[in-house]
PDB file with one MODEL, atoms N, CA, C and O in Angstrom:
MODEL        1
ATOM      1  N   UNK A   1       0.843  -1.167   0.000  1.00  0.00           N
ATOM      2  CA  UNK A   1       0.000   0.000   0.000  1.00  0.00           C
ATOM      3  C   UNK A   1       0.895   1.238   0.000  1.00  0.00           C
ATOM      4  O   UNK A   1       1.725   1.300   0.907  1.00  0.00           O
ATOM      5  N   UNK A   2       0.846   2.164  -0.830  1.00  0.00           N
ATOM      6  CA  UNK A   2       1.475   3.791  -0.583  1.00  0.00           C
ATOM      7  C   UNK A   2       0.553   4.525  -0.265  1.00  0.00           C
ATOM      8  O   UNK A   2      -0.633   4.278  -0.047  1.00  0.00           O
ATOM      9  N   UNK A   3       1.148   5.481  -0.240  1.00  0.00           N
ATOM     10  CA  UNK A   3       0.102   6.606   0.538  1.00  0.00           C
ATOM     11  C   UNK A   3       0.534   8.031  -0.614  1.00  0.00           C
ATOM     12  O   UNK A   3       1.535   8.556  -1.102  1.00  0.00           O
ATOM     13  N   UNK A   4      -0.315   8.115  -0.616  1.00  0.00           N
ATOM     14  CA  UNK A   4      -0.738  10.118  -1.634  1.00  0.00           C
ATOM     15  C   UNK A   4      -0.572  11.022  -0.835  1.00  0.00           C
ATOM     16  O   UNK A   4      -1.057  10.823   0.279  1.00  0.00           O
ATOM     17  N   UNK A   5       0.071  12.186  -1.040  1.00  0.00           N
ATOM     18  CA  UNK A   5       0.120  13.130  -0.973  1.00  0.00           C
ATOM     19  C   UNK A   5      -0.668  14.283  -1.300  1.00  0.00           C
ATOM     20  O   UNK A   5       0.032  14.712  -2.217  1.00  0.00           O
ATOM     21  N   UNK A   6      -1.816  15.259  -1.191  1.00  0.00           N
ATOM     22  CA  UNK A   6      -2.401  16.014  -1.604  1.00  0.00           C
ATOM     23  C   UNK A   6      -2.542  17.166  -1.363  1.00  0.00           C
ATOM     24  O   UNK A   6      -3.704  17.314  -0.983  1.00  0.00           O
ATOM     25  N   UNK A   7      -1.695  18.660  -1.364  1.00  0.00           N
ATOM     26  CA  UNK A   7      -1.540  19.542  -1.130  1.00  0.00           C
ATOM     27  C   UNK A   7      -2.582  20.293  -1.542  1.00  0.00           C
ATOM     28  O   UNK A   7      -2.919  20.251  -2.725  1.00  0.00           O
ATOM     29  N   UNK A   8      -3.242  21.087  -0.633  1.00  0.00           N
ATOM     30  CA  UNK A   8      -4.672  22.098  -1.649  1.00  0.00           C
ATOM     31  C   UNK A   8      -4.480  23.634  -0.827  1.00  0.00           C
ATOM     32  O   UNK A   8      -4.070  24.011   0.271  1.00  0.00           O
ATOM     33  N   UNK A   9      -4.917  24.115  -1.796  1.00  0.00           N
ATOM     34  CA  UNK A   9      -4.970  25.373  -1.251  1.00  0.00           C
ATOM     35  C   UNK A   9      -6.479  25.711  -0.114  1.00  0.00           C
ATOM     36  O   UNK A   9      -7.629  25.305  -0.280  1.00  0.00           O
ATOM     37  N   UNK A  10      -5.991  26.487   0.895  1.00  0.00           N
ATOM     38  CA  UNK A  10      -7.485  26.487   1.597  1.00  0.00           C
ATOM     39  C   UNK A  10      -8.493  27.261   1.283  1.00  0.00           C
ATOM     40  O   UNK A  10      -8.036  28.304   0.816  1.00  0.00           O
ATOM     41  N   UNK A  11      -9.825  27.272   1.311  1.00  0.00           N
ATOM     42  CA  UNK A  11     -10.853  28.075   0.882  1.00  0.00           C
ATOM     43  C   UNK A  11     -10.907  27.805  -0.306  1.00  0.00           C
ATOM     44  O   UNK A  11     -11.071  28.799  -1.013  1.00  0.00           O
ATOM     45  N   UNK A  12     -10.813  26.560  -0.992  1.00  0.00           N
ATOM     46  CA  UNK A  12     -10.938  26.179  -2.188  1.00  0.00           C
ATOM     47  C   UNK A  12     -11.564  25.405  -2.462  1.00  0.00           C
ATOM     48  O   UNK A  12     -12.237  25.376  -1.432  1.00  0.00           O
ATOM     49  N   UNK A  13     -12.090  24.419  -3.249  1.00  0.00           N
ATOM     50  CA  UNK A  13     -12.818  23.343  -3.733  1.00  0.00           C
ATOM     51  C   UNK A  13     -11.814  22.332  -4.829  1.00  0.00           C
ATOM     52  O   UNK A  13     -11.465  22.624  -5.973  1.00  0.00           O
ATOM     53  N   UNK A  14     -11.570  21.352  -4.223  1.00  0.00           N
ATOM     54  CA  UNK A  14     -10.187  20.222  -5.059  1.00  0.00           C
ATOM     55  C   UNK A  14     -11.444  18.763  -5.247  1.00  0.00           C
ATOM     56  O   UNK A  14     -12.480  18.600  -4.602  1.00  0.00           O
ATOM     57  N   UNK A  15     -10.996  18.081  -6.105  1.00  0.00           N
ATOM     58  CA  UNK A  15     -11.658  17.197  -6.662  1.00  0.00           C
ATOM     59  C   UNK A  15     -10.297  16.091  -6.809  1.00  0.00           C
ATOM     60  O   UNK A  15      -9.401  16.346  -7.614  1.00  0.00           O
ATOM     61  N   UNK A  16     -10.266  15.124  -6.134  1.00  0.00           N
ATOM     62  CA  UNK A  16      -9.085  14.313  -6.307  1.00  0.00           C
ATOM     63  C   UNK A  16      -9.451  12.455  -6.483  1.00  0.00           C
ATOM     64  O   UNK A  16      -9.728  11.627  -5.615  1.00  0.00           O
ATOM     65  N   UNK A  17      -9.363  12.372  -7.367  1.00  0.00           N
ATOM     66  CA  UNK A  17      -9.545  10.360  -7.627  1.00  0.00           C
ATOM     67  C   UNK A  17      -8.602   9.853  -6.801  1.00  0.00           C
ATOM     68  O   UNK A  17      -7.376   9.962  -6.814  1.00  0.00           O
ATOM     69  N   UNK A  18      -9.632   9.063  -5.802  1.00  0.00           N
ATOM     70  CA  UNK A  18      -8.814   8.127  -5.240  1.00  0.00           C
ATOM     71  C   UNK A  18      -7.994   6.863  -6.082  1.00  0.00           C
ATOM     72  O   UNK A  18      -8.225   6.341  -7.173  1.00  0.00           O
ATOM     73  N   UNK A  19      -7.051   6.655  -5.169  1.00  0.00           N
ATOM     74  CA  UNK A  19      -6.456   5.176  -5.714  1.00  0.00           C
ATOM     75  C   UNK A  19      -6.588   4.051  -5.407  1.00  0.00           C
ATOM     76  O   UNK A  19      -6.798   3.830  -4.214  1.00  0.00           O
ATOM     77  N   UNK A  20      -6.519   2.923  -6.342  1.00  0.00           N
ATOM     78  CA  UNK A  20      -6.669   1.574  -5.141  1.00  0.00           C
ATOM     79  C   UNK A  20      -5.549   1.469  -4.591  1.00  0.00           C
ATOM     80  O   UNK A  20      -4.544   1.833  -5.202  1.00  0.00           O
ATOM     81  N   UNK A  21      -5.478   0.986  -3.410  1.00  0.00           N
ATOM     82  CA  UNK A  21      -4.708   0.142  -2.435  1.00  0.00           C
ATOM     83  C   UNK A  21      -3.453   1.276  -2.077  1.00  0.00           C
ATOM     84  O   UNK A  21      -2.237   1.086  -2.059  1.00  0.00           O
ATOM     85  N   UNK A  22      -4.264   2.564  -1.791  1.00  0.00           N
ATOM     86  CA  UNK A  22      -3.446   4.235  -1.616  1.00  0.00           C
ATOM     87  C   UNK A  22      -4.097   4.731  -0.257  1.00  0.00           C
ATOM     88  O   UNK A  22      -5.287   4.518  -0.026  1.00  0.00           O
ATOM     89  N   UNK A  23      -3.079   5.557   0.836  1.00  0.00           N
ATOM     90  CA  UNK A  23      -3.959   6.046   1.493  1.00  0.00           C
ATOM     91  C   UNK A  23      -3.953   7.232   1.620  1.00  0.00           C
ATOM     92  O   UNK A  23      -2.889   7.820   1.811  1.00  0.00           O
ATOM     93  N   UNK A  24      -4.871   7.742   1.564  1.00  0.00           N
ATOM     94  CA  UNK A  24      -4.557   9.407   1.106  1.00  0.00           C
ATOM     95  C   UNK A  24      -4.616  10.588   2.013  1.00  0.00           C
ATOM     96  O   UNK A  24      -5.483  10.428   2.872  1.00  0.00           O
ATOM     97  N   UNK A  25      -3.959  11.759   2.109  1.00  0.00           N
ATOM     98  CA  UNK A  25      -3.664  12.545   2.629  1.00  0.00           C
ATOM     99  C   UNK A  25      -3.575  13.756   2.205  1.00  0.00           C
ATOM    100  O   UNK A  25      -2.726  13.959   1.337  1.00  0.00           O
ATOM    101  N   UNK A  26      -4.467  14.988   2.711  1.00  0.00           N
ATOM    102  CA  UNK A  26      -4.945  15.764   2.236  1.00  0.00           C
ATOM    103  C   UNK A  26      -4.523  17.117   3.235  1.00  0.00           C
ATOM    104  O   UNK A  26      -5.274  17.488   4.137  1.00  0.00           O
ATOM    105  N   UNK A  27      -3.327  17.729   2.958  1.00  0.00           N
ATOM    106  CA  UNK A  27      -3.224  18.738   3.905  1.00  0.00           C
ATOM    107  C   UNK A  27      -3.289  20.120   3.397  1.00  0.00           C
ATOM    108  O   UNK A  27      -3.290  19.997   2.173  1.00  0.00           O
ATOM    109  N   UNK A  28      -3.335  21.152   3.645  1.00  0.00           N
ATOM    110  CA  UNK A  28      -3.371  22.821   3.185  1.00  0.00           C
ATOM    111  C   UNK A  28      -2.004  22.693   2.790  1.00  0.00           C
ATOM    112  O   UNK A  28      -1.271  21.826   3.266  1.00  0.00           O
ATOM    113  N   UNK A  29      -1.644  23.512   1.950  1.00  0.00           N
ATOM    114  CA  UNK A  29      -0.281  24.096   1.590  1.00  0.00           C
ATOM    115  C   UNK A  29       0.546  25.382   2.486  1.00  0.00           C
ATOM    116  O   UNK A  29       1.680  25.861   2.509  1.00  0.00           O
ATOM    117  N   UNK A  30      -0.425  25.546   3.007  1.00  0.00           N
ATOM    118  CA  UNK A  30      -0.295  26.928   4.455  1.00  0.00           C
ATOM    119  C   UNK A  30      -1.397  26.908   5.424  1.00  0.00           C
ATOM    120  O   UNK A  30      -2.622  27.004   5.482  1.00  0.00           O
ATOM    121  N   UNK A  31      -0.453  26.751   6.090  1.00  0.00           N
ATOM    122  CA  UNK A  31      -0.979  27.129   7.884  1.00  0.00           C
ATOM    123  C   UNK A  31      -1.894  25.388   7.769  1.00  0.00           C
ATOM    124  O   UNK A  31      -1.581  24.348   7.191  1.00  0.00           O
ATOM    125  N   UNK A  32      -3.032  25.751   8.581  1.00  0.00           N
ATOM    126  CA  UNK A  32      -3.986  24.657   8.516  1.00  0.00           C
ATOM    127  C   UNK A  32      -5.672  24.932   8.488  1.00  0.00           C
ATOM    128  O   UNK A  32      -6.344  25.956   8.608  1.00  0.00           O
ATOM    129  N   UNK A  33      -5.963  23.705   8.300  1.00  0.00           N
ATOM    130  CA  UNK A  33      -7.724  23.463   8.125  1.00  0.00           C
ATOM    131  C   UNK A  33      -7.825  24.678   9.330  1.00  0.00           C
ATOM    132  O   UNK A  33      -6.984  25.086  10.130  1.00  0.00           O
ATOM    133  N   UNK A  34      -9.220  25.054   9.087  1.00  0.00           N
ATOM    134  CA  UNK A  34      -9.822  25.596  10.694  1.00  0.00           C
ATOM    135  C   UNK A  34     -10.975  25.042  11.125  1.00  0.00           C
ATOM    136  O   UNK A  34     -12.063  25.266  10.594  1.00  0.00           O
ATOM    137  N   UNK A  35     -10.870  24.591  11.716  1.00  0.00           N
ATOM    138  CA  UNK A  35     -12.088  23.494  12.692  1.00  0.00           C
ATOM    139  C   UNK A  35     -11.892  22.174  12.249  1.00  0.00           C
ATOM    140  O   UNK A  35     -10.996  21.609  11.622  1.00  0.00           O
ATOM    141  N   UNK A  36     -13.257  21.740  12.871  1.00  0.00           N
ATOM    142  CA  UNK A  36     -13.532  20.073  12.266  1.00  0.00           C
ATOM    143  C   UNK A  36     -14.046  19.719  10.924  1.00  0.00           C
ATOM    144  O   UNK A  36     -15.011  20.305  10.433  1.00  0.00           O
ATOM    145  N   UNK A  37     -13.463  18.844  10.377  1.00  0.00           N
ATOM    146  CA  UNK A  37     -14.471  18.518   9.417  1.00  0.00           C
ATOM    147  C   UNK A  37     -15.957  17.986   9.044  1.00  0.00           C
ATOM    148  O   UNK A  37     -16.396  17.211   9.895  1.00  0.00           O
ATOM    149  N   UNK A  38     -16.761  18.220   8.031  1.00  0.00           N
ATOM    150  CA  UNK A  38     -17.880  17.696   8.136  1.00  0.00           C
ATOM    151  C   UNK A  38     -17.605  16.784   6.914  1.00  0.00           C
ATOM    152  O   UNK A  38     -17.135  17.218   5.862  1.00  0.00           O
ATOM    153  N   UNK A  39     -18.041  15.063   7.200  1.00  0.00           N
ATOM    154  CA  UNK A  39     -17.835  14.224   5.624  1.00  0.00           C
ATOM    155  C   UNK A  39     -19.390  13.960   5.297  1.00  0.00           C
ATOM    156  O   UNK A  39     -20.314  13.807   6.096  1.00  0.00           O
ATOM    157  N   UNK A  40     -19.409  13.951   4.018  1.00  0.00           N
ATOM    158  CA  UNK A  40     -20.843  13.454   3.677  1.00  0.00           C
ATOM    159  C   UNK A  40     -20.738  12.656   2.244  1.00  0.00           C
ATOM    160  O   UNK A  40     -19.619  12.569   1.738  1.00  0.00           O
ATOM    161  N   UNK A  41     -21.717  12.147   1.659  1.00  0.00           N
ATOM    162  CA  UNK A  41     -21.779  11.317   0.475  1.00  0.00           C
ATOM    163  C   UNK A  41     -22.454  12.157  -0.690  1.00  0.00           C
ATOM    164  O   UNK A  41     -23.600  12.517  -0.418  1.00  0.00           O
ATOM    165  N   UNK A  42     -22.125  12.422  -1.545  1.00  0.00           N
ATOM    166  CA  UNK A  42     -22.513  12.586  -2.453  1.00  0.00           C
ATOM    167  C   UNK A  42     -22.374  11.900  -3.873  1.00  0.00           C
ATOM    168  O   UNK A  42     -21.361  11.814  -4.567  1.00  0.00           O
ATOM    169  N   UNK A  43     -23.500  11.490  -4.096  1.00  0.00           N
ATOM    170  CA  UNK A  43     -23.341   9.927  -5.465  1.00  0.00           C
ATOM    171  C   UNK A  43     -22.535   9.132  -5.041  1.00  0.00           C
ATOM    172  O   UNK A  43     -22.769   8.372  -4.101  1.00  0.00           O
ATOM    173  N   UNK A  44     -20.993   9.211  -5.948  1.00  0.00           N
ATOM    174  CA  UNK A  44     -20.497   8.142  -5.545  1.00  0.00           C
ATOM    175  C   UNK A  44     -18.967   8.632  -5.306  1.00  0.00           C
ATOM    176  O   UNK A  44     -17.950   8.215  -5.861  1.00  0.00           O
ATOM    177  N   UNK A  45     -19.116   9.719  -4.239  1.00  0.00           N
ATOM    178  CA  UNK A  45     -17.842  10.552  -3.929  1.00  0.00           C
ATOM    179  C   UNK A  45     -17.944  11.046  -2.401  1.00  0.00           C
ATOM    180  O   UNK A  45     -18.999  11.498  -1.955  1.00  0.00           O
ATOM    181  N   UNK A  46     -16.731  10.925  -1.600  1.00  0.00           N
ATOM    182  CA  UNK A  46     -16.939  11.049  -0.436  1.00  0.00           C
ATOM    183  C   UNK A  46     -16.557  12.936  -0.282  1.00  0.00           C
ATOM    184  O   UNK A  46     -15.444  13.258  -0.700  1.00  0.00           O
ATOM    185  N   UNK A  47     -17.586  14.240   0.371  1.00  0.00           N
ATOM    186  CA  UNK A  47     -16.624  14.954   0.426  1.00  0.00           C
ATOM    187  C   UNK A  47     -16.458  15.821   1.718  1.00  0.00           C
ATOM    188  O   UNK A  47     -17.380  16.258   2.407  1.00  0.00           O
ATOM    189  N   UNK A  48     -15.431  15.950   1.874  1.00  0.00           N
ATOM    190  CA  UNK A  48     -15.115  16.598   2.954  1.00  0.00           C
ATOM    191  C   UNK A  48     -14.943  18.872   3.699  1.00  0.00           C
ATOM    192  O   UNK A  48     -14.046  19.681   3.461  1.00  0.00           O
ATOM    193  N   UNK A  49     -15.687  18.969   4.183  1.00  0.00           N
ATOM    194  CA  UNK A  49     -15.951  20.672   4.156  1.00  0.00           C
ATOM    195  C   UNK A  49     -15.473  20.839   5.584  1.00  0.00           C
ATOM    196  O   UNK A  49     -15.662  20.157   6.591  1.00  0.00           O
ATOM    197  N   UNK A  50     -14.732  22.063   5.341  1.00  0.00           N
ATOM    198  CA  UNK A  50     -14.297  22.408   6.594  1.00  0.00           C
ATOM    199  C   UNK A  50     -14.795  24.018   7.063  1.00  0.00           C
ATOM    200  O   UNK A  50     -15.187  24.599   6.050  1.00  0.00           O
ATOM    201  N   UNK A  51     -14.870  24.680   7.981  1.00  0.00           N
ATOM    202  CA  UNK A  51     -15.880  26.032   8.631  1.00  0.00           C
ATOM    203  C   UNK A  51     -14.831  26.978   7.258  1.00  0.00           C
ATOM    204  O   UNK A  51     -15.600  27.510   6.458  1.00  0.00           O
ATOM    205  N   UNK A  52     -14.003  27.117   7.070  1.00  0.00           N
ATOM    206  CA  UNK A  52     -12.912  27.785   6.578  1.00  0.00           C
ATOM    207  C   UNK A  52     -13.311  27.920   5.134  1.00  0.00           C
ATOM    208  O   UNK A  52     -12.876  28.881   4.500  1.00  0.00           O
ATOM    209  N   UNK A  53     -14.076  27.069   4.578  1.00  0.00           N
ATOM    210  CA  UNK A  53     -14.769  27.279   3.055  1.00  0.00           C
ATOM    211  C   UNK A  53     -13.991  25.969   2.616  1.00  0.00           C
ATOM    212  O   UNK A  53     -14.764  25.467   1.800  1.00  0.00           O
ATOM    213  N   UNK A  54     -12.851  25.117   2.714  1.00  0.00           N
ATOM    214  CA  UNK A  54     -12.519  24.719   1.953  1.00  0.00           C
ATOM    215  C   UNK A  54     -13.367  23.416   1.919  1.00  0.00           C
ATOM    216  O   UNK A  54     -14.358  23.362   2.647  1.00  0.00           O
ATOM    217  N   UNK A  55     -13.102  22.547   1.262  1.00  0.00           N
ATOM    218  CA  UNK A  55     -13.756  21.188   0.597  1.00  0.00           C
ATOM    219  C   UNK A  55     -12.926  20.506  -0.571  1.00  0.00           C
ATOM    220  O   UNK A  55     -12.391  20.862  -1.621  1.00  0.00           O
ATOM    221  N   UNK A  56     -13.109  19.279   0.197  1.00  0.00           N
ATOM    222  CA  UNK A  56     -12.612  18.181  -0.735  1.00  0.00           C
ATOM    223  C   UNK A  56     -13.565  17.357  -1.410  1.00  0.00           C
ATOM    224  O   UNK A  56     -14.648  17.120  -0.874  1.00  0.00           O
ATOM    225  N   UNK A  57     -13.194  16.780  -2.824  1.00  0.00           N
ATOM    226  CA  UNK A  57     -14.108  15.664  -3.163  1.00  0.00           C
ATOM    227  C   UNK A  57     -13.080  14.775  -3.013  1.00  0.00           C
ATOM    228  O   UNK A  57     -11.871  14.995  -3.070  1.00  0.00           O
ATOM    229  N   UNK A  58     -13.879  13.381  -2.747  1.00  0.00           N
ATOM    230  CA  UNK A  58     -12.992  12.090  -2.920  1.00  0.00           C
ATOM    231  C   UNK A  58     -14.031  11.369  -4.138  1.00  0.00           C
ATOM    232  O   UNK A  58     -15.213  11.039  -4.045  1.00  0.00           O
ATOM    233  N   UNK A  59     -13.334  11.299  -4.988  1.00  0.00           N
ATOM    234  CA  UNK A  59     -14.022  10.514  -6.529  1.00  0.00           C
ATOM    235  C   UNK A  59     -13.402   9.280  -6.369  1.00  0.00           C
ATOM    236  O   UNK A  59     -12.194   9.071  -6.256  1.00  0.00           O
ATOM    237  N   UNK A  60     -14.567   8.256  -6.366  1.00  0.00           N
ATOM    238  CA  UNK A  60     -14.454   6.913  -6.767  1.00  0.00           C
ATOM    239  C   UNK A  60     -13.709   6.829  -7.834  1.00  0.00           C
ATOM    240  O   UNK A  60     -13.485   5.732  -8.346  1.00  0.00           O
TER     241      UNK A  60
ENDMDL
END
């Protein structure tokens, strides 16, 4: 198994395909998230929003 790397900018919206048999990792490029995250499902993509505006998709 490797693991991904995923640098995003914050207050943004990133869309990233997962991999098989990858574990992935999703950090700001500066400073950090602010607060907790909220995950939810949408179709067939996991995504992740944080108070700060930013958001991730995780694409099947």
């Amino acid at each position: 198994m490797r693991t991904e790397i995923h640098k995003i900018a914050k207050t943004s919206h990133s869309v990233i395909t997962m991999a098989e048999d990858a574990v992935m990792k999703i950090i700001p490029k500066d400073g950090r998230f602010a607060g907790k995250a909220d995950f939810y499902c949408d179709n067939s993509a996991l995504v992740v929003s944080y108070p700060d505006g930013t958001s991730v998709t995780l694409a099947l």
